[in-house]
Every structure is written in C-alpha cells, then in structure tokens.
Amino acid sequence: MAVETAPAKTTTGQKLHRIHVVVNGAAHDVDVEPRTLLVHFLRENLGMTGTHIGCDTTSCGACTVLLNGRAVKSCTLFAVQVDQASIATVEGLEKDGKLHPIQEGFHQEHGLQCGFCTPGMMMTAVGFLATNPAPTELQIREAISGNLCRCTGYVNIVKSIDYAARKLREPAEGKAPDVR
Amino acid sequence: MIPASFEYEVATDVAHAIQLLASSGGEAKVLAGGQSLIPLMKFRLAQPASLIDITRIAGLSGIRENGELQIGALIREADLEKNAIIRQRYPIIADTAAVVADPLVRNMATIGGNLAHADPANDHPATMLALRASVVAQGSKGERVIPIDDFFLDTFTTALRPDEILVEIRVPKPAARSGGAYLKLERKVGDFAIVGVAAVVRLDESGKIAAASIGLTNVGLTAIRARNAEEKLRGQAPDDKALAAAGAAAAAESQPVSDLRGPAEYKRDVVRVLTQRAIRKAVARAKGGN
C-alpha cells in the first residue's frame, strides 16, 4: 500500500507546490511557495540571474521573459502560475557559442550602455519579432513601450531590433543584413 | 517586494472556482492575469488568505457574435486587441484594449480582471458603460446577468457577490449607423489615464444623433456615465456647436480630484476636449469611416 506523503512545507508551515517548468528547453521540477515570484524563482531557485529585477512594480520591463512565447513581466507573475509552461530567458538566446540575431544586433548597433535593461529589451524583441517579422520603426517603438532604458534614448535599441528583424528574415546563413 | 503568504488553488472549472470561493469565507481572491492583484499584494495593500487561479478553466476566453457579442472574461488584452471581430465590428473595444497599460502587461491582463477590479482608472469600464454592456456572473445560486450601470458600486467594489465570478461580457450588436471610440490621455505609455472618454453614437437617417452614450475614465469614484452630455446630443446634428455643448456638460458632471496626474481643473478641461474628439471619431465611424 502506498504511503501518502504530506505536501512539503516551509518552516513557517506554508504549503509548497511542486511545479514542472521548462526553462530554455531544460525541464525543472521544483517545490515553491505560492508567493514566490517568477523572477525570484529564476534568479534564486535556478540561479539564472540574467533576468533582472528593476523597478519591481510592473513598470520597467527589466524582468521580461517569454511565457509560452509571449513577453511578460516576471516580477508580476507567481512561479506557481507557470506550472507546465515553457519559459525563455536571456540565457537561452546564445546557441552553441553563437549569438542570437538580437544579441548580435545589440552588439552591432551599440544598443546598450549600462546594460541593465538589455535582457528584458531583448526578450521583448524576440517575442515581438515572432509575431511581426518585418516591423516598422513605429511598431518597434510601440513594442518596447513597456521596457524602460535610462541610458540610450532608445535610438540604438530600435536599430538593434531592426537589425535582428532583417537578420532573422534572411533565408541563407551568414549573409550580412542589407545596409540601409 | 514579497507578498504575504497565501494558499494557492487551481480551479478546474467554473463550479470548482465557485465552490472554492464559497468555502473561503470571503478571504480568497480570484487570480486571472494578476496584473492589478499581484502589484497590490506586493505592496501588501491586499493580503488574501488564498488565491483561486481561474486561468486553467477552459472555455472562458472566446469571442463570438451570437445575436450579441460575447467576450469570455479570460481573454487577454493582447488577443482582444488583435481579434478580427473586435477590430471590424467593435473598434471602440480595440481602441480600449490597445491603451491598457503596456504591451507586456497586455500579454497577461484579462478584460474580466480589468472590469472586476473596478479601478476607476481602468479603461474598459468606461467603454462598457458607453456600449451599454452587461456582465455575466456565476455563483452558487446560479447565473445572473448584471447591466453594466449596476455593476460598479464604488472604487474597487462591484455588484459581484462573494461567491460569484465574472465569466462573460455581453455587448449589444451595433445598430445601423452607429459607431464608437475611446480616447485616453496618459502622461506616458503604460500609465493610468489622466482622463479617458468612451463615446458611442447612433445616427438617424438624416445624420442627426439619435442616441449617444458616454463613459468617463478616472474622473470619479468609479467609471461614470456623462448623462447630461448624452442628453445634450440627442436629436442634434453632430456639429461643432453640439459637440462643444456636450463637452462642456461632460466636464461639468465629471468629478476629478487633484493628484499627481494634475489638478482637478485641468482634468475637467481634458474631459471637455476629449469628449468632443471621441464623439467626432464615433460619428466618423458611424458614417463608415475609421
């Protein structure tokens, strides 16, 4: 006869929840307190500190990750809500030592200065470009309107995302994007 | 910021959600997109004993026209904004969804939450007032349809009973020669409205305004209707004079307070201006324009 085990609890008696979540393609089964925010889960439980905590008030977008492909603010989401979901963070962009086109864009177009907003900007851009592969400048600006940057004035960020859009549209590999 | 501890329960269907709500003794909160609730919990302005996650309930995020428009409470703002029926037939709702917070928040936030949270600064309440919508509530005593005029009782307070959840929003089919528009002035993208105005007009065959309804965002304890402005428009040609009278009436019946978004006097003037612009756009749409 199977023995029913009591659900895991914290020292204060809070019941823990076992969540199954795939982060950048790797599955994790972790016990979390319901009040654990997704951003804390990523940074503290999984040790993935690429996702930043900026304002912590749903304003700045530094904590942006993809939830089943859609860009969301991970400071305004509980880890228990993403049970069975797929999460993409900045750590998953580079593949086999090769930068993702959005990373290459930020490099080529000087899309960052202090870099604090960059992971969130890039994740927003990746989610956006998946739905709009050939955006106008205005559409790019609208797409990043939930992400704050206090250094660049946004001009080079917009250029970086445009670079990535063009690169992602290229059929062949290794070809440089069109010069505007 | 870390919220206070709470229990977390996933509702498998509407009946389960109602049962969890009913057994919580009023200590539970319903979690949908969480884009208003979670910030409140992080500030510890809300400390519910438990959260009932309704987002795994199937069948609450559809949009269909079935005599009237039926919007599932769980549809995300981003999906609402892009929906073909909404864009073609109810552009005022697309106007509204497109200016809720920012694109990242709109990927999570739901229309049901925007209404049930009853923040006078939220955008959908004014639009739903102007559209003469109703909301469908389900609770342990069954289902009831609540006219939107009876739904917002006070700031953060609705007519929903403690064991009821909002499952659907119903909007009457647009009449011939009708149109609507929502305009919002905000300090910066993602902010709540300084003022928002939703206007819906129906023209008669001669092009005069047969009926108008106007909802105002963030200039009262709840979203409010500008009934005097509506009255001023009835039977009038939609010319500058009629619009000016309606704008002045709406400004007079708005109830703004001075806060970080500006002094009350300024907001009242914004009501005056935006009301005229929203009516003008609604009239243009009623005539088949954009």
XYZ file of C-alpha atoms in Angstrom:
470
model
C 0.000 0.000 0.000
C 1.367 3.358 -0.984
C 2.043 5.709 1.850
C 0.643 9.138 1.205
C 3.280 11.730 1.922
C 2.226 15.077 3.312
C 2.919 18.010 0.978
C 6.247 19.710 1.622
C 6.051 22.744 3.861
C 8.246 25.655 4.819
C 9.451 26.153 8.402
C 6.515 28.519 8.893
C 4.062 25.838 7.795
C 3.384 27.240 4.349
C 2.440 24.512 1.918
C 4.777 24.186 -1.043
C 3.681 23.437 -4.585
C 5.599 21.209 -6.966
C 5.843 22.900 -10.342
C 7.077 21.454 -13.599
C 8.512 24.122 -15.846
C 10.707 24.045 -18.932
C 13.240 26.884 -18.937
C 15.244 27.379 -22.130
C 14.480 23.791 -23.080
C 15.505 22.208 -19.755
C 12.821 20.714 -17.512
C 12.755 21.573 -13.802
C 10.578 20.113 -11.046
C 10.814 22.379 -8.042
C 8.853 22.931 -4.816
C 7.930 26.589 -4.436
C 5.977 28.738 -2.024
C 2.916 30.208 -3.762
C 4.191 33.725 -3.119
C 7.476 33.127 -4.941
C 7.562 35.467 -7.925
C 8.729 34.025 -11.219
C 11.683 36.409 -11.318
C 12.837 35.208 -7.866
C 12.318 31.594 -8.903
C 14.544 32.086 -11.949
C 17.242 34.002 -10.112
C 17.265 32.228 -6.751
C 15.956 28.695 -7.295
C 17.554 28.183 -10.706
C 20.487 30.581 -10.282
C 19.740 32.276 -13.584
C 20.493 35.917 -12.850
C 20.331 37.154 -16.422
C 16.725 38.181 -15.805
C 16.993 41.441 -13.877
C 14.864 42.968 -11.152
C 14.473 46.655 -11.920
C 11.522 48.587 -10.553
C 9.734 45.562 -9.052
C 6.463 47.420 -9.776
C 5.463 46.255 -13.283
C 6.827 49.413 -14.862
C 10.329 48.907 -16.272
C 10.369 45.544 -18.065
C 13.912 44.590 -16.956
C 12.485 41.246 -15.776
C 10.841 40.371 -19.105
C 10.844 36.693 -20.084
C 8.849 34.706 -22.610
C 5.978 32.647 -21.220
C 4.946 30.152 -23.904
C 6.438 32.565 -26.422
C 4.820 35.764 -25.133
C 6.776 38.510 -23.429
C 5.641 39.081 -19.836
C 6.976 40.799 -16.719
C 8.280 38.065 -14.427
C 8.025 40.313 -11.352
C 4.247 40.273 -11.774
C 3.729 36.557 -12.054
C 3.938 33.820 -9.434
C 6.056 30.793 -10.225
C 3.057 28.559 -9.452
C 1.234 30.179 -12.366
C 3.777 28.838 -14.869
C 3.383 25.194 -13.856
C 3.563 23.086 -17.049
C 4.660 26.126 -19.075
C 7.685 26.926 -21.167
C 9.860 29.900 -20.201
C 12.593 31.523 -22.266
C 15.173 33.809 -20.651
C 18.170 35.723 -21.923
C 20.429 32.783 -21.001
C 18.786 30.718 -23.736
C 19.434 33.151 -26.600
C 23.010 32.125 -27.402
C 23.230 28.705 -29.054
C 26.481 26.729 -29.414
C 28.619 29.786 -28.815
C 26.779 31.737 -31.489
C 24.932 34.895 -30.572
C 21.209 35.147 -31.318
C 20.472 37.774 -34.006
C 19.005 40.064 -31.341
C 22.239 39.853 -29.329
C 24.234 40.448 -32.480
C 22.018 43.438 -33.221
C 22.617 44.998 -29.801
C 26.356 44.429 -30.330
C 26.490 45.815 -33.868
C 24.207 48.787 -33.292
C 25.525 49.703 -29.841
C 22.103 49.008 -28.326
C 23.252 49.214 -24.717
C 25.232 51.393 -22.398
C 24.893 50.206 -18.788
C 23.134 47.049 -19.988
C 20.661 46.721 -17.140
C 17.555 46.872 -19.328
C 19.124 44.777 -22.103
C 17.935 41.260 -21.153
C 14.347 42.496 -20.883
C 14.636 44.525 -24.084
C 15.959 41.506 -25.958
C 13.292 39.132 -24.683
C 10.557 41.640 -25.560
C 12.091 41.984 -29.019
C 12.277 38.212 -29.570
C 8.626 37.773 -28.566
C 7.609 40.708 -30.752
C 9.565 39.667 -33.851
C 7.968 36.223 -33.715
C 4.584 37.898 -34.313
C 5.809 40.726 -36.560
C 8.918 39.730 -38.533
C 9.050 42.915 -40.634
C 8.115 45.768 -38.302
C 8.226 49.489 -38.975
C 10.225 51.728 -36.661
C 6.973 52.896 -35.086
C 5.895 49.316 -34.421
C 9.254 48.558 -32.785
C 8.909 51.613 -30.567
C 5.373 50.584 -29.612
C 6.545 47.025 -28.876
C 9.211 48.175 -26.408
C 6.977 50.761 -24.748
C 6.790 48.570 -21.638
C 10.592 48.491 -21.293
C 12.460 51.428 -19.822
C 16.037 52.371 -20.715
C 17.616 55.286 -18.895
C 20.871 55.428 -20.900
C 20.434 55.188 -24.620
C 17.468 57.324 -25.575
C 16.211 54.197 -27.372
C 17.508 55.126 -30.842
C 20.157 52.410 -30.917
C 17.836 49.884 -29.287
C 15.352 50.412 -32.111
C 18.200 49.991 -34.632
C 19.316 46.797 -32.860
C 15.854 45.274 -33.090
C 15.583 46.314 -36.722
C 18.969 44.645 -37.344
C 17.685 41.437 -35.740
C 14.472 41.585 -37.761
C 16.391 41.800 -41.008
C 18.833 39.098 -39.937
C 16.006 36.769 -38.905
C 14.320 37.264 -42.276
C 17.396 36.201 -44.209
C 16.921 32.804 -45.808
C 20.615 31.956 -46.059
C 23.020 31.810 -43.165
C 25.989 34.083 -42.703
C 24.817 36.828 -45.037
C 25.179 40.328 -43.650
C 21.934 42.277 -43.347
C 21.160 44.843 -46.027
C 22.823 48.166 -45.495
C 20.134 50.778 -45.090
C 8.820 43.088 -2.707
C 7.413 39.845 -1.389
C 3.678 39.383 -0.855
C 2.334 37.949 2.398
C 1.876 34.178 2.409
C -1.245 32.721 0.876
C -2.648 29.377 -0.201
C -2.852 28.750 -3.931
C -5.591 26.723 -5.578
C -6.200 25.964 -9.215
C -9.857 25.902 -10.221
C -10.550 23.185 -12.779
C -13.909 24.572 -13.889
C -16.342 27.344 -13.000
C -18.236 25.204 -10.480
C -14.971 24.370 -8.734
C -13.983 28.041 -8.614
C -17.346 28.948 -7.076
C -17.039 26.169 -4.527
C -13.532 27.342 -3.548
C -14.773 30.942 -3.288
C -17.815 29.971 -1.242
C -15.731 27.934 1.208
C -13.126 30.678 1.684
C -15.352 32.818 3.891
C -14.602 35.874 1.788
C -10.855 35.566 2.346
C -9.955 34.405 -1.167
C -9.250 36.451 -4.268
C -9.704 35.300 -7.843
C -6.472 35.303 -9.858
C -6.731 35.829 -13.607
C -3.998 37.868 -15.331
C -2.867 39.181 -11.960
C -1.589 42.468 -13.372
C -3.516 44.534 -10.804
C -3.798 41.998 -7.989
C -0.146 40.934 -7.787
C 1.198 44.518 -7.522
C -1.353 45.164 -4.749
C -0.189 42.022 -2.956
C 3.459 43.015 -3.330
C 2.689 46.358 -1.675
C 0.691 44.356 0.885
C -2.324 46.518 0.179
C -4.032 43.178 -0.443
C -3.308 40.129 1.702
C -5.771 37.451 0.624
C -5.638 34.160 2.544
C -5.809 32.315 -0.743
C -5.734 32.828 -4.466
C -8.014 30.871 -6.757
C -6.360 30.656 -10.165
C -9.114 30.575 -12.796
C -6.849 30.778 -15.834
C -6.821 26.987 -16.327
C -10.602 26.912 -16.794
C -11.343 26.078 -20.415
C -13.884 27.960 -22.498
C -13.691 31.402 -20.865
C -11.520 33.166 -23.416
C -13.569 33.019 -26.590
C -15.173 35.791 -28.599
C -18.320 35.164 -30.584
C -21.226 37.061 -32.027
C -24.429 35.258 -31.235
C -27.130 37.898 -31.574
C -24.907 39.938 -29.258
C -21.166 39.992 -28.752
C -19.983 37.560 -26.072
C -16.488 38.083 -24.717
C -15.010 35.455 -22.423
C -13.731 37.063 -19.224
C -10.318 35.419 -19.537
C -9.361 36.774 -22.932
C -6.035 38.595 -22.725
C -5.918 42.246 -23.742
C -3.344 41.465 -26.460
C -5.692 38.901 -28.034
C -8.710 41.172 -27.703
C -6.878 43.973 -29.496
C -5.963 41.699 -32.422
C -9.286 39.856 -32.718
C -10.843 40.262 -36.180
C -14.465 40.560 -34.940
C -13.435 43.221 -32.435
C -11.376 45.204 -34.926
C -14.003 45.178 -37.655
C -17.243 45.421 -35.720
C -16.345 46.906 -32.309
C -13.348 49.200 -32.923
C -14.035 51.059 -29.655
C -13.076 47.875 -27.780
C -9.883 47.562 -29.830
C -9.158 51.254 -29.049
C -9.528 50.435 -25.376
C -7.532 47.213 -25.250
C -4.693 48.895 -27.149
C -4.159 51.519 -24.440
C -4.373 49.323 -21.342
C -1.003 49.556 -19.581
C 1.820 48.400 -21.918
C 2.288 45.525 -24.399
C 3.897 43.222 -21.817
C 1.111 43.731 -19.298
C -1.437 43.220 -22.079
C 0.052 39.790 -22.757
C -1.152 38.735 -19.276
C -4.018 41.057 -18.338
C -7.618 39.983 -18.970
C -10.736 42.011 -19.781
C -12.619 40.313 -16.952
C -9.985 41.408 -14.474
C -9.999 44.946 -15.843
C -13.740 45.155 -15.106
C -13.972 43.116 -11.894
C -11.092 45.014 -10.279
C -13.305 48.133 -10.602
C -10.451 50.586 -10.524
C -11.913 53.904 -11.761
C -8.624 54.338 -13.644
C -9.105 51.145 -15.654
C -10.082 51.640 -19.276
C -12.711 49.014 -20.106
C -15.328 50.184 -17.571
C -15.991 53.488 -19.386
C -16.146 51.716 -22.745
C -18.562 49.106 -21.439
C -20.740 51.866 -19.935
C -20.843 53.570 -23.341
C -21.599 50.286 -25.114
C -24.493 49.506 -22.718
C -22.862 46.145 -21.991
C -23.748 43.644 -19.301
C -21.636 41.162 -17.392
C -22.482 37.557 -16.642
C -21.778 36.372 -13.116
C -21.858 32.766 -11.955
C -22.184 31.817 -8.314
C -23.552 29.128 -6.063
C -27.090 30.402 -6.731
C -26.610 30.137 -10.489
C -26.056 32.627 -13.238
C -27.235 36.225 -13.463
C -26.750 38.996 -15.955
C -25.843 42.359 -14.437
C -26.383 45.526 -16.512
C -23.136 47.490 -16.538
C -24.869 50.537 -14.987
C -25.471 48.421 -11.863
C -22.034 46.779 -11.779
C -19.619 49.393 -10.420
C -20.693 50.257 -6.876
C -17.615 52.079 -5.634
C -13.853 52.167 -6.093
C -12.654 48.534 -6.209
C -16.211 47.405 -5.426
C -18.607 45.677 -7.803
C -22.018 44.067 -7.562
C -20.383 40.612 -7.637
C -21.340 38.576 -4.569
C -18.529 36.945 -2.578
C -19.132 33.564 -4.247
C -19.548 34.888 -7.782
C -17.083 35.155 -10.616
C -17.388 37.205 -13.758
C -17.416 34.781 -16.680
C -18.525 36.807 -19.698
C -19.158 40.300 -21.016
C -22.087 40.854 -23.380
C -22.296 43.777 -25.755
C -25.391 44.548 -27.838
C -24.949 44.155 -31.579
C -24.080 47.544 -33.112
C -27.139 49.314 -34.525
C -27.134 50.589 -38.093
C -25.349 53.948 -38.435
C -23.646 53.598 -35.051
C -20.027 53.980 -34.076
C -17.831 54.335 -31.032
C -14.386 55.462 -29.983
C -12.239 55.510 -26.850
C -9.621 58.178 -26.284
C -7.179 58.298 -23.387
C -4.711 60.915 -22.292
C -1.810 59.479 -20.330
C 1.400 61.028 -19.019
C 3.454 58.249 -20.524
C 2.887 54.855 -22.084
C 1.681 52.326 -19.562
C 0.286 54.837 -17.110
C -3.289 55.060 -15.985
C -5.419 57.665 -17.720
C -5.334 61.302 -16.703
C -8.730 61.159 -18.359
C -10.332 58.667 -20.739
C -13.534 59.135 -22.713
C -15.611 56.457 -24.431
C -18.325 57.640 -26.802
C -20.899 55.651 -28.759
C -23.358 57.371 -31.104
C -26.203 56.242 -33.295
C -27.235 58.495 -36.171
C -30.690 58.712 -37.673
C -31.308 58.660 -41.408
C -30.817 62.407 -41.678
C -27.405 62.182 -39.967
C -28.542 63.636 -36.650
C -27.593 61.961 -33.389
C -30.451 59.666 -32.411
C -28.710 58.460 -29.264
C -25.330 58.871 -27.593
C -23.721 57.249 -24.587
C -20.552 58.452 -22.969
C -18.358 56.867 -20.307
C -15.566 58.630 -18.427
C -12.385 57.060 -17.006
C -10.647 58.211 -13.811
C -12.756 61.249 -13.029
C -14.938 59.741 -10.302
C -15.090 57.036 -7.648
C -15.991 54.633 -10.436
C -16.088 54.970 -14.198
C -19.117 57.187 -14.756
C -21.614 57.991 -17.476
C -21.845 61.560 -18.686
C -25.633 61.570 -18.839
C -26.064 65.313 -19.282
C -23.692 65.257 -22.209
C -25.628 62.352 -23.716
C -28.838 64.355 -23.320
C -27.330 67.424 -24.997
C -26.531 65.392 -28.096
C -29.897 63.753 -28.624
C -31.592 64.985 -31.792
C -28.705 67.289 -32.665
C -26.642 67.408 -35.822
C -23.094 66.429 -34.823
C -21.683 69.889 -35.489
C -19.118 71.889 -33.555
C -21.779 73.637 -31.508
C -23.443 70.409 -30.344
C -20.086 68.811 -29.581
C -18.967 71.847 -27.612
C -22.158 71.718 -25.541
C -21.651 68.014 -24.870
C -18.013 68.558 -23.927
C -18.957 71.317 -21.503
C -21.686 69.154 -19.967
C -19.342 66.177 -19.537
C -16.722 68.406 -17.928
C -19.327 69.767 -15.524
C -20.576 66.345 -14.447
C -17.114 64.760 -14.142
C -15.737 64.509 -10.611
C -11.957 64.640 -10.896
C -9.667 65.102 -7.924
C -6.277 66.772 -7.904
C -3.439 64.269 -7.721
C -0.061 63.519 -9.294
C -1.720 63.399 -12.698
C -2.788 67.018 -12.464
C -5.152 69.450 -10.793
C -8.886 68.798 -10.960
C -9.477 71.923 -13.027
C -7.046 70.716 -15.688
C -8.622 67.258 -15.789
C -12.056 68.784 -16.173
C -10.825 70.642 -19.225
C -9.321 67.439 -20.606
C -12.769 65.828 -20.219
C -14.231 68.721 -22.216
C -11.724 68.305 -25.050
C -11.562 64.501 -25.199
C -15.352 64.197 -25.116
C -15.611 66.293 -28.267
C -12.855 64.343 -30.003
C -14.320 60.967 -29.026
C -17.769 61.940 -30.304
C -16.269 63.250 -33.538
C -14.436 59.953 -34.079
C -17.520 57.918 -33.149
C -19.607 59.893 -35.661
C -16.996 59.339 -38.365
C -17.103 55.612 -37.682
C -20.916 55.639 -37.660
C -20.671 57.053 -41.193
C -18.419 54.178 -42.208
C -15.064 55.866 -41.710
C -12.254 54.976 -39.413
